[in-house]
CSV table of N, CA and C in Angstrom, one decimal:
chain,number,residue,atom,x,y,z
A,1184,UNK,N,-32.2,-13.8,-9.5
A,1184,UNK,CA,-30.9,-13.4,-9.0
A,1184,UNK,C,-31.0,-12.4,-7.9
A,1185,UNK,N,-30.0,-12.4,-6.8
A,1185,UNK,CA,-29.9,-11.4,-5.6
A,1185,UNK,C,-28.5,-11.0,-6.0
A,1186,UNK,N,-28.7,-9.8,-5.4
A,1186,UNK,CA,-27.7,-8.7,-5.2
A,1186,UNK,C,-27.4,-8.7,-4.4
A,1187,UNK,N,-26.4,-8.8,-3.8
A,1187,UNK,CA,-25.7,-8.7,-2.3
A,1187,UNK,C,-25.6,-6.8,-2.3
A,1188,UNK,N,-24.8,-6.5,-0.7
A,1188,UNK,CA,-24.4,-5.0,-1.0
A,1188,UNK,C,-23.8,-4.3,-1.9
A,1189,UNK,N,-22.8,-5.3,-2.0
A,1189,UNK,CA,-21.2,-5.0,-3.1
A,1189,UNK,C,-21.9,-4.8,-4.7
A,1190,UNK,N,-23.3,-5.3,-4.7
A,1190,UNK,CA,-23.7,-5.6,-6.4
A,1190,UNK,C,-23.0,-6.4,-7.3
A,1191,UNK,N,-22.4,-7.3,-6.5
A,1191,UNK,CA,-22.1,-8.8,-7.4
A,1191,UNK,C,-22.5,-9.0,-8.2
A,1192,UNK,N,-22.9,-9.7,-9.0
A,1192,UNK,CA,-23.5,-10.3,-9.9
A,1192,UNK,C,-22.3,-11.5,-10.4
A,1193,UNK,N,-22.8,-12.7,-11.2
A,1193,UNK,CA,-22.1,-13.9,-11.8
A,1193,UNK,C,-21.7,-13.4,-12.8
A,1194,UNK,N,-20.8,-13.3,-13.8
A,1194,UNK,CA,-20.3,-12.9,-15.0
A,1194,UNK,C,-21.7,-13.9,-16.1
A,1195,UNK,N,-21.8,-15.0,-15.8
A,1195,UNK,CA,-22.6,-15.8,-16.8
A,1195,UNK,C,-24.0,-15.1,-16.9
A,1196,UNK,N,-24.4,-14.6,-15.4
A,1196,UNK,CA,-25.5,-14.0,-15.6
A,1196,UNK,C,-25.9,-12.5,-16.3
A,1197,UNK,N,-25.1,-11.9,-16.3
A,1197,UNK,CA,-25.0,-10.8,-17.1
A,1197,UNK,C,-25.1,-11.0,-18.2
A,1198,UNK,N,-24.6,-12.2,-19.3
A,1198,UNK,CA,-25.0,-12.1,-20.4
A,1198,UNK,C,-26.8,-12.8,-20.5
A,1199,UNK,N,-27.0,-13.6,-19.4
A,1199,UNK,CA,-28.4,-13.7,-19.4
A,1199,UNK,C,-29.3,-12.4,-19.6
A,1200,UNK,N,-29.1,-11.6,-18.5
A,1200,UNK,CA,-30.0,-10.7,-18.4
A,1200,UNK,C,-30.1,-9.6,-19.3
A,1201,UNK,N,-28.4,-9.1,-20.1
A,1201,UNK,CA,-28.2,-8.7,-21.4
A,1201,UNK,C,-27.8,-9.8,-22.5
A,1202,UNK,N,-29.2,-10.0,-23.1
A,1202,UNK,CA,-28.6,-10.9,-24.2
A,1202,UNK,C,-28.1,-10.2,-25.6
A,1203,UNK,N,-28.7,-8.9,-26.1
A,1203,UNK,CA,-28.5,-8.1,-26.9
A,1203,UNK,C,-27.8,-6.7,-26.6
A,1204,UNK,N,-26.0,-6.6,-26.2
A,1204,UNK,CA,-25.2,-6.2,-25.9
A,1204,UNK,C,-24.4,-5.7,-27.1
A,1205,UNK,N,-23.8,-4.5,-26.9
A,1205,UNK,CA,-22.6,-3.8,-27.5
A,1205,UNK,C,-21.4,-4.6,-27.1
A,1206,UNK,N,-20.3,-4.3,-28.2
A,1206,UNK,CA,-19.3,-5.4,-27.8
A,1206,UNK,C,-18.8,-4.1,-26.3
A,1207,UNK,N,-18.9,-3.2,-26.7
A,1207,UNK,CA,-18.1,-2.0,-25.5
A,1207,UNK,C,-18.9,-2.4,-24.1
A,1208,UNK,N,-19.5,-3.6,-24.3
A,1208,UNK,CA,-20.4,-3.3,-22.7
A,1208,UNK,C,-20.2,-4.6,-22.6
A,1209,UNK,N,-19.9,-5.3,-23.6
A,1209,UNK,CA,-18.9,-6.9,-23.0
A,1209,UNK,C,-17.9,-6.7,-22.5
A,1210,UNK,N,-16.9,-5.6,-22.9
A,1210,UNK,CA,-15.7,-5.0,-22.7
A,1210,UNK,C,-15.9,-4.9,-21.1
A,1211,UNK,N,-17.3,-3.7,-21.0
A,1211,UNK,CA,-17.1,-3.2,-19.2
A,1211,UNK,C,-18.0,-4.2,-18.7
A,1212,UNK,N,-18.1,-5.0,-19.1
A,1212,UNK,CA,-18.8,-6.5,-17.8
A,1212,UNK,C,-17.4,-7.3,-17.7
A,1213,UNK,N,-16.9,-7.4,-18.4
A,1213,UNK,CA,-15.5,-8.0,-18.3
A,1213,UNK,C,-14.8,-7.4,-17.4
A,1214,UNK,N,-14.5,-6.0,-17.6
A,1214,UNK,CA,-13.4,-5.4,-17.0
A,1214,UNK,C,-14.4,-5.6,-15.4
A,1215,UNK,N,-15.5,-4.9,-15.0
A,1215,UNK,CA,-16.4,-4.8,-14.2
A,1215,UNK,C,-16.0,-6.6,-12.6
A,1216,UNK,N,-15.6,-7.8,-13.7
A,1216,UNK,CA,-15.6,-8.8,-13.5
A,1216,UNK,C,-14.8,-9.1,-13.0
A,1217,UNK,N,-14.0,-8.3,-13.7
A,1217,UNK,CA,-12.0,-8.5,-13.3
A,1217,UNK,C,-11.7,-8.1,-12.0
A,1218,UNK,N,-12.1,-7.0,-12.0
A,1218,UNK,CA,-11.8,-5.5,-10.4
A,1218,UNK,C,-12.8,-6.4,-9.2
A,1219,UNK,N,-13.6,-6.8,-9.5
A,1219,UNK,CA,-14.8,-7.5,-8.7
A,1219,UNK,C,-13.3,-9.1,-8.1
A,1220,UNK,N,-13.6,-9.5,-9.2
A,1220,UNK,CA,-12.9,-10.9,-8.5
A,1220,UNK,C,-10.8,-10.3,-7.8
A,1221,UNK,N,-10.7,-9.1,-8.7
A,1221,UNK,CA,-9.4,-9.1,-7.8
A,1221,UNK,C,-9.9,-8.7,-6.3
A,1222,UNK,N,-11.0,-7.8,-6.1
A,1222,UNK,CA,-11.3,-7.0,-5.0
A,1222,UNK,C,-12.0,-8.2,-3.7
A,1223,UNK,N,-12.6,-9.8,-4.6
A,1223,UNK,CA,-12.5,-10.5,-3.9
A,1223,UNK,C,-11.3,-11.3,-3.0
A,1224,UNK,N,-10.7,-11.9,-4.3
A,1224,UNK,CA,-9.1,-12.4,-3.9
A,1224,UNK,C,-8.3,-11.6,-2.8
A,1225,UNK,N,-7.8,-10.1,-2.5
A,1225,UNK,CA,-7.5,-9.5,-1.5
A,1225,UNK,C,-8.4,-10.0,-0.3
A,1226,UNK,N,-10.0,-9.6,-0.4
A,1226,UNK,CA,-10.7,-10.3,0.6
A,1226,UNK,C,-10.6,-11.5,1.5
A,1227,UNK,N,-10.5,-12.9,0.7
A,1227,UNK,CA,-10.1,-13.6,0.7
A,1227,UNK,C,-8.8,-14.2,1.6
A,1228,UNK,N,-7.4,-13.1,1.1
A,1228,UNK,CA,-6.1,-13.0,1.6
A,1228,UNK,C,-6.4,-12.9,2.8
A,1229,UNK,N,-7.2,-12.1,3.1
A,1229,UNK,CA,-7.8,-11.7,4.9
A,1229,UNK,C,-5.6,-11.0,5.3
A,1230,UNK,N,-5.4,-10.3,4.5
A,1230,UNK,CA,-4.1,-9.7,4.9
A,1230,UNK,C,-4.2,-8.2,5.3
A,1231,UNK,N,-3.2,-7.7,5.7
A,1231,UNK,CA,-3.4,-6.7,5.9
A,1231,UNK,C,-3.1,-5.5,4.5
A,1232,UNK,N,-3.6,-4.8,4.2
A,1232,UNK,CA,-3.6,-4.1,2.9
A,1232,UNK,C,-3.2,-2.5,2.9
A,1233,UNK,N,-1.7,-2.2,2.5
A,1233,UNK,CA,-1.5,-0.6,3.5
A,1233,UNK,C,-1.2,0.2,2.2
A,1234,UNK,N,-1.8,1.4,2.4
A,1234,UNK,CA,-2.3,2.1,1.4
A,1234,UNK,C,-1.7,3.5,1.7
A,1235,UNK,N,-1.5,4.7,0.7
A,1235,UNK,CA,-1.2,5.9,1.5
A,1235,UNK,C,-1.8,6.9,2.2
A,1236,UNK,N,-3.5,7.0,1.9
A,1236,UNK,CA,-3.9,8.1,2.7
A,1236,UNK,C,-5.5,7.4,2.9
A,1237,UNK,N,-6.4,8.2,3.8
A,1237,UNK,CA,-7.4,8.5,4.2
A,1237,UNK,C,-8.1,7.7,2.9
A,1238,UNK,N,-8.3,8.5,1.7
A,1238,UNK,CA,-9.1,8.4,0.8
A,1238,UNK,C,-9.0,6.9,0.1
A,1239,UNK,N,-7.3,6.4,-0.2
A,1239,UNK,CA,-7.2,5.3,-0.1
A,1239,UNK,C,-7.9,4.2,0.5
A,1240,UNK,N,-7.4,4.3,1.3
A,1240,UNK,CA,-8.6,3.3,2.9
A,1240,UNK,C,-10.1,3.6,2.3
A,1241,UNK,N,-10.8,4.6,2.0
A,1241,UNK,CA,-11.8,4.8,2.0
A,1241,UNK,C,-12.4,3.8,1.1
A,1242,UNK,N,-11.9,4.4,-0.4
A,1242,UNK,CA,-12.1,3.2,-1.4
A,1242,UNK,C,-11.9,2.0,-1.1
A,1243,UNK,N,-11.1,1.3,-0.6
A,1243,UNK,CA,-10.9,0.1,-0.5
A,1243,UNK,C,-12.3,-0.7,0.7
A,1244,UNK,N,-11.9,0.3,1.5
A,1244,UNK,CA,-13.5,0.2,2.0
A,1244,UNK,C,-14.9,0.0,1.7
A,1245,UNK,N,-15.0,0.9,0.8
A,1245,UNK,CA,-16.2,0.2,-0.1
A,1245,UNK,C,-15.9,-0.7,-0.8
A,1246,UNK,N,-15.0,-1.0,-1.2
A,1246,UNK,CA,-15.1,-2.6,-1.9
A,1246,UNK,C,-15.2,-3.4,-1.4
A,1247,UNK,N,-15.6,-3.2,-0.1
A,1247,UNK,CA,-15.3,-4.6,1.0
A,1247,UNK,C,-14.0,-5.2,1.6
A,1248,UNK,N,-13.0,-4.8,1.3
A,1248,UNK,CA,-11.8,-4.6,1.8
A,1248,UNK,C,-11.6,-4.4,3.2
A,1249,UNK,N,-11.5,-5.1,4.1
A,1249,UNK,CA,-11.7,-4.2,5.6
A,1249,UNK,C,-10.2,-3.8,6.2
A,1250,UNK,N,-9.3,-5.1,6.1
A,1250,UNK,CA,-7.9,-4.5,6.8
A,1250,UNK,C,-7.0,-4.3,5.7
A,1251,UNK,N,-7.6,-2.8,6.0
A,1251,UNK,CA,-6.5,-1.5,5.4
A,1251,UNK,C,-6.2,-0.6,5.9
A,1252,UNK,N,-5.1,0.0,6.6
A,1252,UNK,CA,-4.3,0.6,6.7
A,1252,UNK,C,-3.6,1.9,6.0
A,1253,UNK,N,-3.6,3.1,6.6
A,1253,UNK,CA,-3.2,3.8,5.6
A,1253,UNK,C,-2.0,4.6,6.5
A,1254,UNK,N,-1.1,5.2,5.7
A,1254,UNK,CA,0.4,5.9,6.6
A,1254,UNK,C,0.1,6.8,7.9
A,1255,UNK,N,-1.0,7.2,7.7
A,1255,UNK,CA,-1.1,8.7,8.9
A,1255,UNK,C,0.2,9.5,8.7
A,1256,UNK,N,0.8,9.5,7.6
A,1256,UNK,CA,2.0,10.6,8.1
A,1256,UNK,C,3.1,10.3,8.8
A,1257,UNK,N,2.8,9.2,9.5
A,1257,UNK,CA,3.2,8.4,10.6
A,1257,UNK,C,4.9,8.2,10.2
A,1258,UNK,N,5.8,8.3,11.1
A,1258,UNK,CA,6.7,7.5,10.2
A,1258,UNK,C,6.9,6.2,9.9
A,1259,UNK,N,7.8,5.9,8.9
A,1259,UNK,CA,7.3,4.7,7.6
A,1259,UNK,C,7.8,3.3,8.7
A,1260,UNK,N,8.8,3.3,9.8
A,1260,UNK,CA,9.7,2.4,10.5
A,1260,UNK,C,8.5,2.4,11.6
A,1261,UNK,N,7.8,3.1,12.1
A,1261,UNK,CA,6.4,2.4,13.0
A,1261,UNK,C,5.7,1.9,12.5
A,1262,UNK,N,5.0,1.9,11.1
A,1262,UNK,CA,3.8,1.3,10.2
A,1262,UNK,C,4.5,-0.1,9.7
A,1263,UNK,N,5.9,-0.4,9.8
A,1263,UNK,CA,6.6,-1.9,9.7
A,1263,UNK,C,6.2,-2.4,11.2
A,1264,UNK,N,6.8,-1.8,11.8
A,1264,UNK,CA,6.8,-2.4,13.3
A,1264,UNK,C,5.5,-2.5,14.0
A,1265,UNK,N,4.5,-2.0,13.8
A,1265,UNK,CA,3.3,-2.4,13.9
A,1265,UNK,C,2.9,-3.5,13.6
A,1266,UNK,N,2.8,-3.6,11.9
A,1266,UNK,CA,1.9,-4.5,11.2
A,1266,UNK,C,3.1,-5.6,10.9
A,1267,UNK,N,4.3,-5.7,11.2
A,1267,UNK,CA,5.3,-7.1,11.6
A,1267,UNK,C,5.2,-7.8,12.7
A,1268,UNK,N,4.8,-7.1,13.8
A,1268,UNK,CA,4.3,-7.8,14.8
A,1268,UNK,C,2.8,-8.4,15.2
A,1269,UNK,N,2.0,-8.4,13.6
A,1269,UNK,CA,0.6,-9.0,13.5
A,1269,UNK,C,0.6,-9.7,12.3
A,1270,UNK,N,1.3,-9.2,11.4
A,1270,UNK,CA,1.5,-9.6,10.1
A,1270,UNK,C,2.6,-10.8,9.5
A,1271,UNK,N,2.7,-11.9,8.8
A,1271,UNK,CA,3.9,-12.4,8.4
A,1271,UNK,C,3.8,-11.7,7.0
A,1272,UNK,N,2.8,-11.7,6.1
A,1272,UNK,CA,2.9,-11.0,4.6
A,1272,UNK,C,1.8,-10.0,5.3
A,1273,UNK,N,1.8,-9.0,3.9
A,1273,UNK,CA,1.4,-7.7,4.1
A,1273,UNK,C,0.6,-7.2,2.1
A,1274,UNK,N,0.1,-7.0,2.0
A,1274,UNK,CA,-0.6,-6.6,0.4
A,1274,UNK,C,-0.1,-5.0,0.4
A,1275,UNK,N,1.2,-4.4,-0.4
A,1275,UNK,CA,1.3,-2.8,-0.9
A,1275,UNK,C,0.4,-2.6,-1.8
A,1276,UNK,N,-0.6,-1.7,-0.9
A,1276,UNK,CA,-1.4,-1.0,-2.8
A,1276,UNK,C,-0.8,0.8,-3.1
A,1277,UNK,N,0.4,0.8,-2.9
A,1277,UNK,CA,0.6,2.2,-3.0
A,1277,UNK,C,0.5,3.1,-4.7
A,1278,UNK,N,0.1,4.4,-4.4
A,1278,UNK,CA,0.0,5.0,-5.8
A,1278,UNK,C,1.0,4.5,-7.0
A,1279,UNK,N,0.3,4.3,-8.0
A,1279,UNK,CA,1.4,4.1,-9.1
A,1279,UNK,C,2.2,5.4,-9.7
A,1280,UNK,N,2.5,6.9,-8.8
A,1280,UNK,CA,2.7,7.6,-9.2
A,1280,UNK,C,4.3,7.8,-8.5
A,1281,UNK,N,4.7,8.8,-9.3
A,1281,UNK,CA,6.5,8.7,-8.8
A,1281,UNK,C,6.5,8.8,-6.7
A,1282,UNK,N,5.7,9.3,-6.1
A,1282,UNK,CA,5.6,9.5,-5.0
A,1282,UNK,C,5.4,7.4,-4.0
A,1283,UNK,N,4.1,7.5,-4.9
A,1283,UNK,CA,4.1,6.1,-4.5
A,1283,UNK,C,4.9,5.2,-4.8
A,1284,UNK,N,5.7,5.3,-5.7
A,1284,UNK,CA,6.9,4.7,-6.0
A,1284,UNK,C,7.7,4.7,-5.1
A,1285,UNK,N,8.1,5.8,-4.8
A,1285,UNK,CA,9.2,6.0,-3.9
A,1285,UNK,C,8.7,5.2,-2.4
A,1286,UNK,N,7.6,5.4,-2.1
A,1286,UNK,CA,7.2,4.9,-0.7
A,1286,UNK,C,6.9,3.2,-1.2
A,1287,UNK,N,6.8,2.8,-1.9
A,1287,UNK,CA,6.7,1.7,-2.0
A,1287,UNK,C,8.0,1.2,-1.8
A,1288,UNK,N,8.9,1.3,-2.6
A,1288,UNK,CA,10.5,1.0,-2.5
A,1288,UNK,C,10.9,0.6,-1.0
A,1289,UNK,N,10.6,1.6,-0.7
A,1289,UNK,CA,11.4,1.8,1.2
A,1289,UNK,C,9.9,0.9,2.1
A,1290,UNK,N,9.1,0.9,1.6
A,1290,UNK,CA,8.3,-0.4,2.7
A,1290,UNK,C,8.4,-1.2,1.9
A,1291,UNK,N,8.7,-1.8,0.7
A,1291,UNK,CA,9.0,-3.2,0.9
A,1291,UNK,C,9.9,-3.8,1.2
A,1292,UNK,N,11.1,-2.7,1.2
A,1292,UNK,CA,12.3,-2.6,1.5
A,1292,UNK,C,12.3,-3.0,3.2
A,1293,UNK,N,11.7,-2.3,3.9
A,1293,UNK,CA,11.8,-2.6,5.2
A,1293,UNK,C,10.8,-3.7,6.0
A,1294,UNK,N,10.0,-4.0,5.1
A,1294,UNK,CA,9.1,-4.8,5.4
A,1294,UNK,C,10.3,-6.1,5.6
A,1295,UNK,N,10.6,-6.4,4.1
A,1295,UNK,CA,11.3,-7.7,3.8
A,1295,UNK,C,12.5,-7.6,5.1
A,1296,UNK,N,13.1,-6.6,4.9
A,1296,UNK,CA,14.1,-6.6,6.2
A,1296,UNK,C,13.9,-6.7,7.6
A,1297,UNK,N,12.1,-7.2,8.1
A,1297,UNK,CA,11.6,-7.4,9.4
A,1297,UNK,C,10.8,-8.9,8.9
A,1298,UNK,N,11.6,-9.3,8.0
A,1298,UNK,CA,10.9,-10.7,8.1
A,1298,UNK,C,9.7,-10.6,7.3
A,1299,UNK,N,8.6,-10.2,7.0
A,1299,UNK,CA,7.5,-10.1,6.2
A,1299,UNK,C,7.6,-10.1,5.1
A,1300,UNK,N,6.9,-10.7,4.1
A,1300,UNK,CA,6.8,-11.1,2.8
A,1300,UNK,C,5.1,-10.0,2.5
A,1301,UNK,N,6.4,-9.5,1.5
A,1301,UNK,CA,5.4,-8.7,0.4
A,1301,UNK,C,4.5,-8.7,-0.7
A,1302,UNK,N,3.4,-8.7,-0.9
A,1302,UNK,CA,2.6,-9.2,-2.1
A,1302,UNK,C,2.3,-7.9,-2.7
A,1303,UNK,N,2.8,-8.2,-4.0
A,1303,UNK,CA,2.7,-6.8,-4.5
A,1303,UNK,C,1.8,-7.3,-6.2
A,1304,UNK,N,1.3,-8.5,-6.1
A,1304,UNK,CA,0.6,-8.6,-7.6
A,1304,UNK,C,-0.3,-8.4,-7.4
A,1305,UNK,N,-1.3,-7.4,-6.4
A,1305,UNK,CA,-2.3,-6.8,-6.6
A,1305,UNK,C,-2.4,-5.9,-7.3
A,1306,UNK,N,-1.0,-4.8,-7.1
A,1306,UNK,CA,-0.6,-3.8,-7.2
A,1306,UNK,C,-0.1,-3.6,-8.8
A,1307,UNK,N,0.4,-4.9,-9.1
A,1307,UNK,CA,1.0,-5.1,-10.6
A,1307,UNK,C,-0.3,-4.9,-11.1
A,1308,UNK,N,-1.6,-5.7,-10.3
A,1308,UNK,CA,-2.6,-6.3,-11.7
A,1308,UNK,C,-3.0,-5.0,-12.4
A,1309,UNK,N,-3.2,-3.6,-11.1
A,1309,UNK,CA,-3.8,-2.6,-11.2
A,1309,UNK,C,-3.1,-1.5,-12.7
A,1310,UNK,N,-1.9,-1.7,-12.5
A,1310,UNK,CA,-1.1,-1.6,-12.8
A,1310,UNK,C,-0.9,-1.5,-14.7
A,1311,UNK,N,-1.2,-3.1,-14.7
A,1311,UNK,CA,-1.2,-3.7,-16.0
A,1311,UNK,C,-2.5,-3.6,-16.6
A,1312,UNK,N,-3.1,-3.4,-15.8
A,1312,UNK,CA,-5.1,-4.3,-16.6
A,1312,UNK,C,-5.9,-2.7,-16.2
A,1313,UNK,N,-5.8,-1.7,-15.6
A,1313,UNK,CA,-6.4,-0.7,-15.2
A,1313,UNK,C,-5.5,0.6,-16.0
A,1314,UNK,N,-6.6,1.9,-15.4
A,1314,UNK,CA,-5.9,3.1,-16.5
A,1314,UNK,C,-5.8,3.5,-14.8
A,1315,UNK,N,-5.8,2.9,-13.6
A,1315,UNK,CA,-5.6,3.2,-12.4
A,1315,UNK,C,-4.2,3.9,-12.2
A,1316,UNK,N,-4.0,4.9,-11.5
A,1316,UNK,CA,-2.9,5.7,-11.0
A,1316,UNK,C,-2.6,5.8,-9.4
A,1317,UNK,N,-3.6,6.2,-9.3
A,1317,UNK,CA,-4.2,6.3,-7.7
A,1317,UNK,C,-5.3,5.8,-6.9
A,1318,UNK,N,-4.8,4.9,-6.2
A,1318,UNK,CA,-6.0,4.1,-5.2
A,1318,UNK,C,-7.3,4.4,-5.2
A,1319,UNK,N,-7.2,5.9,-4.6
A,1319,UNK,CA,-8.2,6.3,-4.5
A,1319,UNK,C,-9.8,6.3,-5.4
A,1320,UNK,N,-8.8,6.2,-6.9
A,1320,UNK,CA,-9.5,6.3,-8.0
A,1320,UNK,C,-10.1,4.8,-8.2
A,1321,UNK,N,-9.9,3.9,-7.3
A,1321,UNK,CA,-10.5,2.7,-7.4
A,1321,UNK,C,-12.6,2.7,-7.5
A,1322,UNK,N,-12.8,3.5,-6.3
A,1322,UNK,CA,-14.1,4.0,-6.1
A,1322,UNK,C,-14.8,4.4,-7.3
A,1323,UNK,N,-14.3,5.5,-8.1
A,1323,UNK,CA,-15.3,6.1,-9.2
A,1323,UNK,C,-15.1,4.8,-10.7
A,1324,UNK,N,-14.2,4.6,-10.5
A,1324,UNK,CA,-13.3,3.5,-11.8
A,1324,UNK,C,-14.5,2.3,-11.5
A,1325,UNK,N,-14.8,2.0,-10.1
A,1325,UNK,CA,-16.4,0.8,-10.1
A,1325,UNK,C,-17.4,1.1,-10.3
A,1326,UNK,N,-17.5,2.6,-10.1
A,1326,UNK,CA,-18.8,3.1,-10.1
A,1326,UNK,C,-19.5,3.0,-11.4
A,1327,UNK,N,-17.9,3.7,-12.1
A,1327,UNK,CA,-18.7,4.2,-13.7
A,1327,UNK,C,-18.9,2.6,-14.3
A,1328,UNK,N,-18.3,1.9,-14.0
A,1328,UNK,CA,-18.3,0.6,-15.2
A,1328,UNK,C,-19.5,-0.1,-14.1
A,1329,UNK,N,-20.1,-0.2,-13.0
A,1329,UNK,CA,-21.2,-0.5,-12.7
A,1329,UNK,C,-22.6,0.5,-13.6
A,1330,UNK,N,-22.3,1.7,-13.1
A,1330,UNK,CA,-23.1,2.4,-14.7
A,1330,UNK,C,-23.1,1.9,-15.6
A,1331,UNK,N,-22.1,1.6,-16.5
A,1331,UNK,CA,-22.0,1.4,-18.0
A,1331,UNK,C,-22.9,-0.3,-18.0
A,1332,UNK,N,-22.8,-0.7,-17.2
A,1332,UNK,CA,-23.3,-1.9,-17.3
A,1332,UNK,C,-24.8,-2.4,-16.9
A,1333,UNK,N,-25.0,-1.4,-15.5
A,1333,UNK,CA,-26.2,-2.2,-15.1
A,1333,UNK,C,-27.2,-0.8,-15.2
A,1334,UNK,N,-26.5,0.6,-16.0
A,1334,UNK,CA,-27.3,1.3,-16.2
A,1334,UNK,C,-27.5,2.7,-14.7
A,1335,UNK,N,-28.1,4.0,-15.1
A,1335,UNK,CA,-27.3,5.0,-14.4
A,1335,UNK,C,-28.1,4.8,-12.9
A,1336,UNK,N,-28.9,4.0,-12.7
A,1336,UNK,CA,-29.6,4.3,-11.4
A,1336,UNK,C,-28.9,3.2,-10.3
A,1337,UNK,N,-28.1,2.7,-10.8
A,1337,UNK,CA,-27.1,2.0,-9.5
A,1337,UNK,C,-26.7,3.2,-8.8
């Protein structure tokens, strides 16, 4: 088996290479599997992916994520009119926290109202299937379950 940069791995292969496993480390090859293939699917989308800050972008960046976008502060009616005039859909990964809430509201809100279609079941998946709050926290949330799984020298 090869490793790419990202440290892929096949889900089938993991139980090869651990055949004598805790169920808690089926648990984080699974979960490990899930974040991996959502983090491909966005890839995939090849969309643009707008996030709230610096650190956001950053994470997503290491996952291989490349077009992402984050607010600069900027106001919210230029970061539509930007990415509407390159974009027909757009991926919101904004915080799941009452702040992100609120900014999510008003860009999808004005997104849809410049024509752009909003994808926001990335955002749900994180949502539903993660103890995820904040984007940012995507980074350490792969890191540890790449630990827990392939052991602490990743």
């Amino acid at each position: 088996l090869q490793f790419d940069g990202a440290m892929h791995i096949p889900l089938y292969a993991m139980f090869i290479i651990y055949p004598l496993i805790s169920s808690d480390m089926v648990s984080d090859k699974i979960k490990l599997a899930q974040i991996e293939k959502w983090t491909d699917d966005i890839v995939k989308r090849d969309l643009a992916v707008v996030v709230e800050g610096a650190s956001d972008e950053e994470a997503l960046r290491l996952l291989g994520i490349e077009r992402v976008y984050h607010l600069h502060k900027q106001p919210l009616y230029l970061v539509v009119e930007e990415l509407s005039s390159v974009y027909t859909e757009v991926i919101l990964l904004l915080d799941l926290d009452v702040e992100g809430e609120k900014l999510f509201a008003k860009l999808r809100s004005d997104f849809i109202a410049s024509g752009v279609k909003v994808v926001i079941t990335y955002r749900e998946w994180l949502r539903t299937n993660t103890s995820i709050r904040q984007i940012e926290d995507l980074k350490g949330y792969v890191l540890n379950l790449r630990q827990l799984v392939f052991g602490p020298e990743i």
